[in-house]
Amino acid sequence: DAKTTQPNSMESNEEEPVHLPCNHSTISGTDYIHWYRQLPSQGPEYVIHGLTSNVNNRMASLAIAEDRKSSTLILHRATLRDAAVYYCILIERGYGGSQGNLIFGKGTKLSVKP
Amino acid sequence: EPEVTQTPSHQVTQMGQEVILRCVPISNHLYFYWYRQILGQKVEFLVSFYNNEISEKSEIFDDQFSVERPDGSNFTLKIRSTKLEDSAMYFCASSERGARNNEQFFGPGTRLTVL
């Protein structure tokens, strides 16, 4: 299955932008790039996803490299509530078919300092 | 805002006992999932369910596990004979369509403790 690589941890200051990188050099043309996060003691929470074009929603932006071998999740103004583990996940056509089962890695633990 | 709910929030059981974890997915969702997370470890996929049958399951989901949608609203995970290593948080999730291009909504989880 396609794999992603993320830094183990990152730090940010409150109200500053945060760029969370993800490498997925073995991505195939039909794989979607999903981001989820897990706040302490909670279940995972969907953040954003995309295929080729950059995406924006109320939570974040997703910047996808032109060759799709990497992507960056952008939190425009980090708040204390954004402290969580962020997971970059590829959903493959071949694995899980249309179900899109999520295969979580270790993610990036984001700390936000006041 | 609609949400996935799970009961109980915490279940304590003796090794060898059967447990049933319950989930109520979002009402118009058609795809259902169970994941688990052992304390301090990553979230692991267990099983996906669509159209009243299992679509895919992981190696973890052995014969001790089963899932069911007994009525139009509940989605259950049964562990037939619990082992100590089944102690974990169990998360239910649902999605409106197959989640390759769609988001999964997760419940708050059930903490299962096997003594």
XYZ file of C-alpha atoms in Angstrom:
229
model
C 0.000 0.000 0.000
C 1.132 3.553 -0.687
C 2.893 5.145 2.243
C 3.248 8.636 3.581
C 6.055 10.236 5.542
C 5.431 12.964 8.073
C 7.584 14.604 10.728
C 6.965 13.144 14.165
C 6.283 16.506 15.749
C 6.033 20.214 15.068
C 5.570 23.308 17.166
C 3.701 26.458 16.412
C 2.798 29.690 18.106
C -0.811 30.608 18.582
C -2.321 32.735 15.809
C 0.535 31.968 13.427
C 0.213 29.870 10.265
C 1.292 26.234 10.369
C 2.496 24.197 7.419
C 2.374 20.451 7.984
C 4.259 18.531 5.284
C 3.609 15.057 3.950
C 5.651 13.082 1.446
C 3.998 10.410 -0.651
C 6.468 9.678 -3.411
C 4.802 6.399 -4.450
C 1.375 7.923 -4.931
C -0.527 6.693 -7.955
C -2.675 8.775 -10.228
C -5.999 7.855 -8.666
C -5.051 8.102 -4.994
C -6.792 10.739 -2.964
C -4.845 12.601 -0.276
C -6.767 12.859 2.972
C -5.929 14.646 6.193
C -7.440 13.755 9.530
C -6.544 14.905 12.996
C -7.010 13.477 16.445
C -7.368 15.784 19.396
C -6.356 14.390 22.774
C -8.790 11.724 24.020
C -11.039 12.052 20.989
C -11.767 10.134 17.828
C -10.189 11.129 14.527
C -11.703 14.092 12.763
C -11.742 14.795 9.038
C -9.839 17.913 8.003
C -9.609 18.039 4.222
C -8.871 15.981 1.139
C -7.862 16.473 -2.468
C -6.715 14.791 -5.636
C -4.710 17.207 -7.766
C -5.780 20.792 -7.162
C -5.283 22.808 -4.038
C -8.304 22.759 -1.744
C -9.664 25.133 0.856
C -12.305 24.661 3.500
C -13.244 26.339 6.748
C -10.669 24.355 8.696
C -7.598 24.410 6.504
C -6.022 24.511 3.065
C -4.359 21.655 1.242
C -1.544 22.439 -1.147
C -0.651 19.562 -3.465
C 2.631 19.568 -5.358
C 2.405 19.494 -9.110
C 3.930 16.002 -9.266
C 1.667 14.945 -6.358
C 4.604 13.422 -4.507
C 4.051 15.725 -1.558
C 1.377 17.857 0.017
C 1.117 20.441 2.768
C -1.710 21.017 5.176
C -1.963 24.699 6.050
C -3.648 25.970 9.174
C -3.896 29.685 8.585
C -4.020 30.776 12.214
C -3.235 28.106 14.757
C -5.274 28.078 17.938
C -4.701 26.099 21.100
C -7.541 23.845 19.999
C -5.528 22.833 16.924
C -3.047 20.939 19.092
C -3.512 17.396 17.843
C -1.954 14.575 15.876
C -2.371 15.201 12.152
C -2.515 12.264 9.778
C -1.842 12.367 6.059
C -3.494 9.331 4.458
C -3.642 8.096 0.896
C -6.740 6.262 -0.146
C -5.967 3.930 -2.974
C -8.154 2.629 -5.700
C -6.840 -0.890 -5.318
C -6.913 -1.154 -1.528
C -10.376 -0.987 -0.105
C -11.961 -0.244 -3.451
C -14.620 2.350 -3.061
C -14.741 1.916 0.703
C -11.777 4.150 1.353
C -10.622 2.416 4.492
C -8.250 4.691 6.347
C -4.805 3.346 7.098
C -3.338 5.597 9.765
C 0.366 6.143 10.267
C 1.927 7.808 13.290
C 1.137 11.308 12.056
C 2.600 14.627 13.175
C 1.983 15.757 16.716
C 1.370 19.493 16.576
C 1.948 21.545 19.714
C 0.631 25.102 19.850
C 2.213 27.556 22.249
C 0.223 30.496 23.589
C -24.984 18.882 13.320
C -25.445 15.125 12.892
C -22.913 12.945 14.674
C -21.932 9.352 15.220
C -22.692 8.122 18.711
C -21.253 5.138 20.549
C -22.264 3.270 23.681
C -21.047 2.551 26.210
C -18.294 5.088 26.636
C -16.384 2.634 28.814
C -16.775 -1.136 29.081
C -14.946 -3.299 31.569
C -15.078 -7.049 31.090
C -13.388 -10.217 32.194
C -11.162 -12.134 29.835
C -13.158 -14.705 27.888
C -16.416 -12.797 28.084
C -18.363 -11.561 25.095
C -18.829 -7.838 24.548
C -20.971 -5.886 22.148
C -20.029 -2.344 21.275
C -22.767 -0.231 19.808
C -22.735 2.601 17.322
C -25.395 4.753 15.765
C -24.052 6.104 12.469
C -25.311 9.269 10.842
C -28.750 8.491 9.474
C -28.259 8.876 5.723
C -24.842 7.229 5.664
C -24.379 3.952 3.862
C -20.802 2.926 4.712
C -19.723 1.904 8.173
C -16.383 1.188 9.755
C -14.752 0.029 12.958
C -11.273 1.058 14.017
C -9.370 0.502 17.215
C -6.531 2.262 18.993
C -4.483 0.559 21.654
C -3.253 3.055 24.227
C -0.297 5.016 22.870
C -0.443 3.385 19.461
C -1.840 4.318 16.079
C -5.419 3.955 14.922
C -5.952 0.599 13.182
C -8.604 -0.307 10.651
C -10.719 -3.334 11.573
C -13.609 -3.678 9.160
C -15.808 -1.881 6.655
C -19.450 -2.671 6.021
C -21.773 -1.784 3.194
C -25.088 -3.083 1.960
C -25.415 -5.413 4.947
C -22.177 -7.208 4.406
C -18.511 -6.871 5.200
C -16.638 -5.137 2.401
C -13.160 -5.485 3.756
C -11.466 -6.548 6.963
C -7.970 -6.368 8.339
C -5.849 -9.165 9.781
C -6.901 -8.047 13.246
C -10.529 -8.859 12.488
C -10.367 -12.588 13.076
C -13.104 -15.089 13.893
C -13.527 -13.603 17.357
C -14.953 -10.445 15.818
C -18.256 -9.922 14.062
C -20.294 -6.940 12.962
C -23.973 -6.524 12.456
C -26.521 -3.934 11.521
C -29.481 -5.382 13.404
C -31.896 -2.614 12.484
C -31.942 0.568 10.468
C -29.922 2.577 12.929
C -27.463 0.526 14.970
C -24.127 -0.912 13.912
C -22.500 -3.286 16.370
C -19.116 -4.872 16.912
C -19.077 -8.125 18.855
C -16.008 -9.705 20.359
C -16.871 -13.294 21.197
C -14.236 -14.167 23.754
C -12.224 -11.175 24.839
C -8.487 -11.303 25.391
C -6.288 -8.948 27.371
C -4.872 -7.563 24.130
C -8.346 -6.494 23.007
C -8.141 -3.641 25.506
C -8.295 -0.498 23.372
C -10.431 2.413 22.236
C -12.854 1.291 19.565
C -14.057 3.899 17.118
C -17.021 3.597 14.827
C -17.176 5.717 11.692
C -19.605 6.262 8.870
C -19.617 7.961 5.512
C -22.313 8.918 3.092
C -20.504 7.397 0.159
C -17.370 5.350 -0.182
C -14.750 7.403 1.593
C -12.173 7.514 -1.153
C -13.572 10.895 -2.135
C -15.644 11.539 0.922
C -15.098 12.115 4.594
C -15.577 9.635 7.377
C -17.279 10.804 10.546
C -15.968 9.206 13.714
C -17.722 8.595 16.981
C -16.200 9.432 20.373
C -15.152 5.839 20.931
C -15.719 3.100 23.478
C -12.894 2.324 25.838
C -12.751 -1.437 26.330
C -10.817 -2.747 29.304
C -10.298 -6.502 29.540
C -9.202 -7.762 32.958
